[in-house]
Amino acid sequence: MKILLLGKNGQVGWELQRALAPLGEVTALDVDTPAPWRADFSEPQTLAAIVRAAAPEVVVNAAAHTAVDKAESEPELARAINATAVGVLAREAAAIGATLVHYSTDYVFDGSGHAPRGEDAPTAPLSVYGRTKLEGEELIRASGCRHLILRTSWVYAARGGNFARTMLKLAAEREVLTVIDDQIGAPTGADLLADVTAHALRTIAARPALAGTYHCVAAGETSWFDYARFVVEWARARGHPIKVAPDAIRPIPTREYPTPARRPLNSRLDTAKLRAAFGLHLPPWQAGVERMLAEVLDH
Ligand code: NDP
């Protein structure tokens, strides 16, 4: 399998470099790769020549404008990266008969209610990020290319900054921490997403009818508040320097923590379709977070 991986240095891109390696020859690019392989999604049309030159059987796109609040003040850039560039990849994939793998988000939904959403639930994004990610999805589906779109949520990785690391830093410095407790979702490891991608790609190669849009998150659910407490107490129990007392991590509602972008309260995604189609078991979110914490803290 000849694979073109774009966005190789993001959380998911980095893990994909590892997980895709056994599938075949991987050409991994990002915006810092020297010309003529520089894959800059803010210049969408330049991606067409890259896909044609690489002539892959699979294009995996892990690049995105993921700065959710910043996107509110730079909607054109977010749209170029999350939608227009993705449309170019889809068009080129369709032209050469390649499969396109892409990642999307729970932010395509408005987060009303309390039930987990299935893939066909009505979309209604609340933010520029959500709208541009949805537009990217729609361009892929309209292109007619064979595709795998994995919608996920609350992605973390051992590499780079993430919510857990931020909480640990704050917990070591502050006596009181306030964390939002009314947004509910599932923290999902970039390593899990990459491994699911590799497994699904192998399966789709044998059974192309399984291509499509799927929800892919770790099992279970939590709030940012309980997630923060889980991380801080895990670190405290292992003797890492934590200043904040257990009862000084306090819940606050979203309305008391205003941000430029609105976020869905209910980020629950139903993964039944993915598990059934690909015969997968999705581990509880705590398992992946503990592993990431061990990688980050225990050495
Ligand atoms: P990251 O932000 O870690 O990675 C995104 C990558 O895209 C980075 O390497 C970034 O480079 C790159 N990028 C940004 N701008 C450009 C550009 N103009 N041209 C080329 N590359 C660019 O995101 P994740 O790995 O977490 O996200 C992977 C996918 O999962 C994305 O599609 C995202 O929308 C989706 N997702 C992520 C969630 C999350 O919580 N992170 C939640 C739900 C879905 P640089 O770092 O140099 O800017």
Coordinates of C-alpha atoms and ligand atoms in Angstrom, one line a residue:
M1 CA 0.0 0.0 0.0
K2 CA 1.5 3.3 -1.1
I3 CA 0.5 6.0 1.5
L4 CA 0.8 9.8 1.4
L5 CA 0.5 11.2 5.0
L6 CA -0.1 14.9 5.4
G7 CA 0.3 16.8 8.7
K8 CA 2.8 14.4 10.0
N9 CA 3.9 16.3 13.0
G10 CA 0.5 17.0 14.7
Q11 CA -0.7 14.8 17.6
V12 CA -2.4 12.3 15.3
G13 CA 0.1 12.7 12.4
W14 CA 3.0 11.7 14.7
E15 CA 1.3 8.5 15.8
L16 CA 0.2 7.8 12.2
Q17 CA 3.9 7.8 11.2
R18 CA 4.3 4.8 13.5
A19 CA 1.0 3.0 12.9
L20 CA 1.0 3.3 9.1
A21 CA 4.6 2.1 8.7
P22 CA 3.8 -1.6 8.5
L23 CA 1.2 -1.1 5.9
G24 CA 3.6 0.0 3.1
E25 CA 5.7 2.8 1.8
V26 CA 4.7 6.1 3.6
T27 CA 5.6 9.5 2.3
A28 CA 5.1 11.8 5.3
L29 CA 4.9 15.6 4.7
D30 CA 4.0 18.8 6.5
V31 CA 4.3 22.5 6.1
D32 CA 8.0 22.5 7.0
T33 CA 9.0 19.8 4.4
P34 CA 11.2 21.5 1.7
A35 CA 9.8 22.3 -1.7
P36 CA 8.5 20.7 -3.9
W37 CA 7.0 18.5 -1.1
R38 CA 6.0 21.4 1.2
A39 CA 2.3 20.6 2.0
D40 CA 0.9 24.0 3.1
F41 CA -2.9 23.7 3.5
S42 CA -3.2 27.5 3.6
E43 CA -2.5 27.3 -0.2
P44 CA -5.0 24.6 -1.1
Q45 CA -4.3 24.4 -4.8
T46 CA -0.6 23.5 -4.3
L47 CA -1.7 20.2 -2.8
A48 CA -3.0 18.9 -6.1
A49 CA 0.6 18.6 -7.6
I50 CA 1.8 16.9 -4.5
V51 CA -0.9 14.2 -4.7
R52 CA -0.3 13.7 -8.4
A53 CA 3.5 13.4 -7.9
A54 CA 3.2 11.0 -5.0
A55 CA 0.5 8.9 -6.8
P56 CA -0.5 7.1 -3.6
E57 CA -3.2 4.5 -3.1
V58 CA -4.1 6.1 0.2
V59 CA -4.0 9.8 1.3
V60 CA -4.2 10.3 5.0
N61 CA -4.8 13.9 6.1
A62 CA -3.9 14.7 9.7
A63 CA -3.4 18.4 9.1
A64 CA -6.0 20.9 10.4
H65 CA -6.5 24.3 11.8
T66 CA -7.2 23.1 15.4
A67 CA -6.9 26.3 17.3
V68 CA -10.7 26.5 18.1
D69 CA -10.7 30.0 19.6
K70 CA -8.2 31.5 17.2
A71 CA -10.3 30.3 14.3
E72 CA -13.1 32.7 15.3
S73 CA -10.8 35.7 14.3
E74 CA -9.2 34.0 11.2
P75 CA -12.1 32.3 9.6
E76 CA -10.7 32.5 6.0
L77 CA -7.5 30.7 7.1
A78 CA -9.5 28.1 9.0
R79 CA -11.7 27.5 6.0
A80 CA -8.7 27.2 3.6
I81 CA -7.1 24.6 5.8
N82 CA -10.1 22.7 7.1
A83 CA -12.3 22.8 4.0
T84 CA -10.9 24.1 0.7
A85 CA -7.6 22.1 1.0
V86 CA -9.5 19.0 2.0
G87 CA -11.7 19.5 -1.0
V88 CA -8.6 19.5 -3.2
L89 CA -7.3 16.3 -1.6
A90 CA -10.7 14.7 -2.2
R91 CA -10.9 15.8 -5.8
E92 CA -7.4 14.5 -6.5
A93 CA -8.0 11.2 -4.6
A94 CA -11.1 10.7 -6.7
A95 CA -9.1 11.3 -9.9
I96 CA -6.5 8.7 -9.2
G97 CA -8.8 6.2 -7.4
A98 CA -7.1 6.7 -4.0
T99 CA -8.7 6.3 -0.6
L100 CA -8.8 9.4 1.5
V101 CA -8.6 9.2 5.3
H102 CA -9.6 12.3 7.2
Y103 CA -10.4 13.3 10.8
S104 CA -13.3 15.4 11.9
T105 CA -14.9 16.4 15.2
D106 CA -17.8 16.3 17.6
Y107 CA -17.8 20.1 17.1
V108 CA -19.9 19.5 13.9
F109 CA -22.8 19.1 16.3
D110 CA -24.5 21.6 18.6
G111 CA -24.1 19.4 21.7
S112 CA -27.8 19.7 22.7
G113 CA -29.3 16.9 24.8
H114 CA -27.6 14.1 26.7
A115 CA -27.5 11.1 24.4
P116 CA -24.5 9.9 22.3
R117 CA -24.9 11.0 18.7
G118 CA -24.7 8.6 15.7
E119 CA -23.1 9.4 12.4
D120 CA -26.4 10.4 10.8
A121 CA -27.4 12.8 13.6
P122 CA -28.2 16.4 12.3
T123 CA -25.1 18.6 12.3
A124 CA -25.2 22.2 13.6
P125 CA -21.8 23.5 14.4
L126 CA -21.4 26.4 17.0
S127 CA -18.0 27.7 15.9
V128 CA -15.9 28.6 12.9
Y129 CA -13.8 25.5 13.6
G130 CA -16.9 23.3 13.6
R131 CA -18.4 24.9 10.5
T132 CA -15.1 24.6 8.5
K133 CA -14.6 21.0 9.6
L134 CA -18.1 20.1 8.5
E135 CA -17.5 21.8 5.2
G136 CA -14.4 19.7 4.8
E137 CA -16.4 16.5 5.4
E138 CA -19.1 17.5 2.9
L139 CA -16.5 18.2 0.2
I140 CA -15.1 14.7 0.7
R141 CA -18.5 13.1 0.5
A142 CA -19.5 15.1 -2.6
S143 CA -16.2 14.3 -4.4
G144 CA -17.1 10.6 -4.9
C145 CA -13.7 9.5 -3.6
R146 CA -13.5 6.4 -1.4
H147 CA -13.0 7.8 2.0
L148 CA -12.8 7.1 5.7
I149 CA -13.8 10.0 7.9
L150 CA -13.2 9.5 11.6
R151 CA -15.0 12.0 13.9
T152 CA -13.4 12.1 17.3
S153 CA -13.1 14.3 20.4
W154 CA -10.8 15.7 23.1
V155 CA -7.6 14.3 21.4
Y156 CA -4.5 14.1 23.5
A157 CA -1.0 12.7 23.0
A158 CA 2.2 12.3 25.0
R159 CA 3.9 14.5 22.6
G160 CA 3.1 18.2 22.5
G161 CA 0.8 20.3 24.8
N162 CA -2.5 19.0 25.9
F163 CA -5.2 19.5 28.6
A164 CA -3.8 16.9 31.0
R165 CA -0.3 18.5 30.9
T166 CA -1.8 22.0 31.4
M167 CA -3.7 20.8 34.4
L168 CA -0.6 19.2 35.9
K169 CA 1.3 22.4 35.4
L170 CA -1.4 24.5 37.0
A171 CA -1.9 21.9 39.8
A172 CA 1.8 22.2 40.7
E173 CA 1.6 26.0 40.8
R174 CA -1.8 26.9 42.2
E175 CA -3.8 26.3 45.4
V176 CA -7.1 26.4 43.6
L177 CA -8.1 25.1 40.2
T178 CA -11.5 25.8 38.5
V179 CA -12.5 23.5 35.7
I180 CA -15.6 23.3 33.5
D181 CA -17.9 20.5 34.5
D182 CA -20.8 20.7 32.1
Q183 CA -19.1 19.7 28.9
I184 CA -19.2 15.9 28.6
G185 CA -17.1 13.8 26.2
A186 CA -14.4 11.2 25.9
P187 CA -10.7 12.0 25.9
T188 CA -9.2 10.0 23.0
G189 CA -5.6 9.2 22.4
A190 CA -3.9 10.0 19.2
D191 CA -2.3 6.6 19.4
L192 CA -5.7 4.9 19.5
L193 CA -6.9 7.0 16.5
A194 CA -3.8 6.0 14.5
D195 CA -4.1 2.3 15.4
V196 CA -7.8 2.3 14.4
T197 CA -6.9 4.0 11.2
A198 CA -4.3 1.4 10.3
H199 CA -6.8 -1.4 11.1
A200 CA -9.6 0.2 9.2
L201 CA -7.4 0.8 6.1
R202 CA -6.5 -2.9 6.0
T203 CA -10.1 -3.9 6.3
I204 CA -11.3 -1.4 3.7
A205 CA -8.6 -2.7 1.2
A206 CA -10.4 -6.1 1.4
R207 CA -13.9 -4.7 1.8
P208 CA -14.3 -1.3 0.1
A209 CA -18.0 -1.1 0.9
L210 CA -17.0 -0.3 4.5
A211 CA -15.6 3.1 3.5
G212 CA -17.6 6.0 5.0
T213 CA -18.0 8.2 8.1
Y214 CA -17.5 6.8 11.6
H215 CA -17.4 8.0 15.1
C216 CA -14.1 7.0 16.9
V217 CA -13.6 7.9 20.6
A218 CA -12.4 6.0 23.6
A219 CA -15.2 4.3 25.7
G220 CA -16.9 5.9 28.6
E221 CA -17.4 9.6 29.2
T222 CA -16.3 12.4 31.6
S223 CA -16.3 16.1 32.1
W224 CA -13.2 18.3 31.9
F225 CA -13.5 18.7 35.7
D226 CA -13.5 14.9 36.3
Y227 CA -10.8 14.5 33.7
A228 CA -8.6 17.1 35.5
R229 CA -9.2 15.4 38.9
F230 CA -8.3 12.0 37.4
V231 CA -5.0 13.4 36.0
V232 CA -4.1 15.4 39.2
E233 CA -4.9 12.5 41.6
W234 CA -3.0 10.1 39.4
A235 CA 0.1 12.3 39.6
R236 CA -0.3 13.0 43.3
A237 CA -0.6 9.2 44.1
R238 CA 2.8 8.7 42.4
G239 CA 4.5 11.4 44.3
H240 CA 4.7 14.1 41.6
P241 CA 4.7 17.7 43.0
I242 CA 1.1 18.8 43.3
K243 CA 0.2 22.0 45.2
V244 CA -3.6 22.0 44.8
A245 CA -5.6 20.1 47.5
P246 CA -8.0 17.4 46.3
D247 CA -11.0 19.5 47.4
A248 CA -9.6 22.7 45.8
I249 CA -10.2 21.5 42.3
R250 CA -13.6 23.1 41.8
P251 CA -16.3 22.7 39.1
I252 CA -17.6 25.7 37.1
P253 CA -20.2 25.9 34.4
T254 CA -19.2 26.8 30.8
R255 CA -21.0 30.2 31.2
E256 CA -18.5 31.3 33.8
Y257 CA -15.6 30.6 31.5
P258 CA -16.3 32.6 28.4
T259 CA -14.2 31.8 25.3
P260 CA -14.3 33.3 21.7
A261 CA -15.7 30.0 20.3
R262 CA -18.8 28.3 21.7
R263 CA -18.3 24.6 22.4
P264 CA -20.9 21.8 22.6
L265 CA -22.0 20.7 26.0
N266 CA -22.8 17.2 24.9
S267 CA -19.8 15.8 23.0
R268 CA -20.9 12.1 23.4
L269 CA -20.3 10.2 20.2
D270 CA -21.9 6.7 19.6
T271 CA -19.2 4.4 18.3
A272 CA -21.4 1.3 17.6
K273 CA -21.1 1.6 13.8
L274 CA -17.3 1.6 13.9
R275 CA -17.0 -1.3 16.4
A276 CA -19.4 -3.4 14.4
A277 CA -18.0 -2.6 10.9
F278 CA -14.3 -3.2 11.9
G279 CA -14.7 -5.7 14.7
L280 CA -13.0 -3.3 17.2
H281 CA -13.0 -2.9 20.9
L282 CA -12.5 0.6 22.1
P283 CA -10.8 0.8 25.5
P284 CA -12.1 3.0 28.4
W285 CA -10.7 6.6 28.2
Q286 CA -8.9 6.2 31.5
A287 CA -6.6 3.4 30.1
G288 CA -5.2 5.6 27.4
V289 CA -4.8 8.7 29.7
E290 CA -2.9 6.6 32.3
R291 CA -0.6 5.4 29.6
M292 CA 0.0 8.9 28.3
L293 CA 0.6 10.1 31.9
A294 CA 3.1 7.3 32.5
E295 CA 5.0 8.3 29.3
V296 CA 5.0 12.0 30.3
L297 CA 5.8 11.7 34.0
D298 CA 7.4 8.4 34.8
H299 CA 10.9 8.4 33.6
Ligands
NDP1 P1 -2.8 19.1 15.8 O1 -3.1 20.5 16.0 O2 -1.9 18.4 16.8 O3 -2.2 18.8 14.4 C1 -2.6 19.5 13.3 C2 -1.4 19.6 12.3 O4 -1.8 20.4 11.2 C3 -0.2 20.3 13.0 O5 1.0 19.6 12.7 C4 -0.2 21.6 12.3 O6 1.1 22.2 12.2 C5 -0.7 21.3 11.0 N1 -1.1 22.5 10.2 C6 -1.6 23.6 10.7 N2 -1.7 24.5 9.7 C7 -1.2 23.9 8.6 C8 -1.0 24.4 7.3 N3 -1.4 25.6 6.9 N4 -0.5 23.5 6.4 C9 -0.2 22.2 6.8 N5 -0.3 21.8 8.0 C10 -0.8 22.6 8.9 O7 -4.2 18.4 15.7 P2 -4.6 16.9 16.1 O8 -3.5 15.9 15.7 O9 -5.1 16.9 17.5 O10 -5.8 16.7 15.1 C11 -5.9 15.7 14.1 C12 -7.3 15.8 13.5 O11 -8.2 15.4 14.5 C13 -7.7 17.1 12.9 O12 -8.4 16.9 11.8 C14 -8.6 17.7 14.0 O13 -9.5 18.6 13.4 C15 -9.2 16.4 14.5 N6 -9.7 16.6 15.9 C16 -8.9 17.0 16.9 C17 -9.4 17.2 18.2 C18 -8.5 17.7 19.3 O14 -8.9 17.7 20.4 N7 -7.2 18.0 19.0 C19 -10.7 16.9 18.5 C20 -11.5 16.4 17.4 C21 -11.0 16.2 16.2 P3 1.6 23.3 13.3 O15 1.6 22.5 14.6 O16 2.9 23.6 12.8 O17 0.6 24.4 13.3

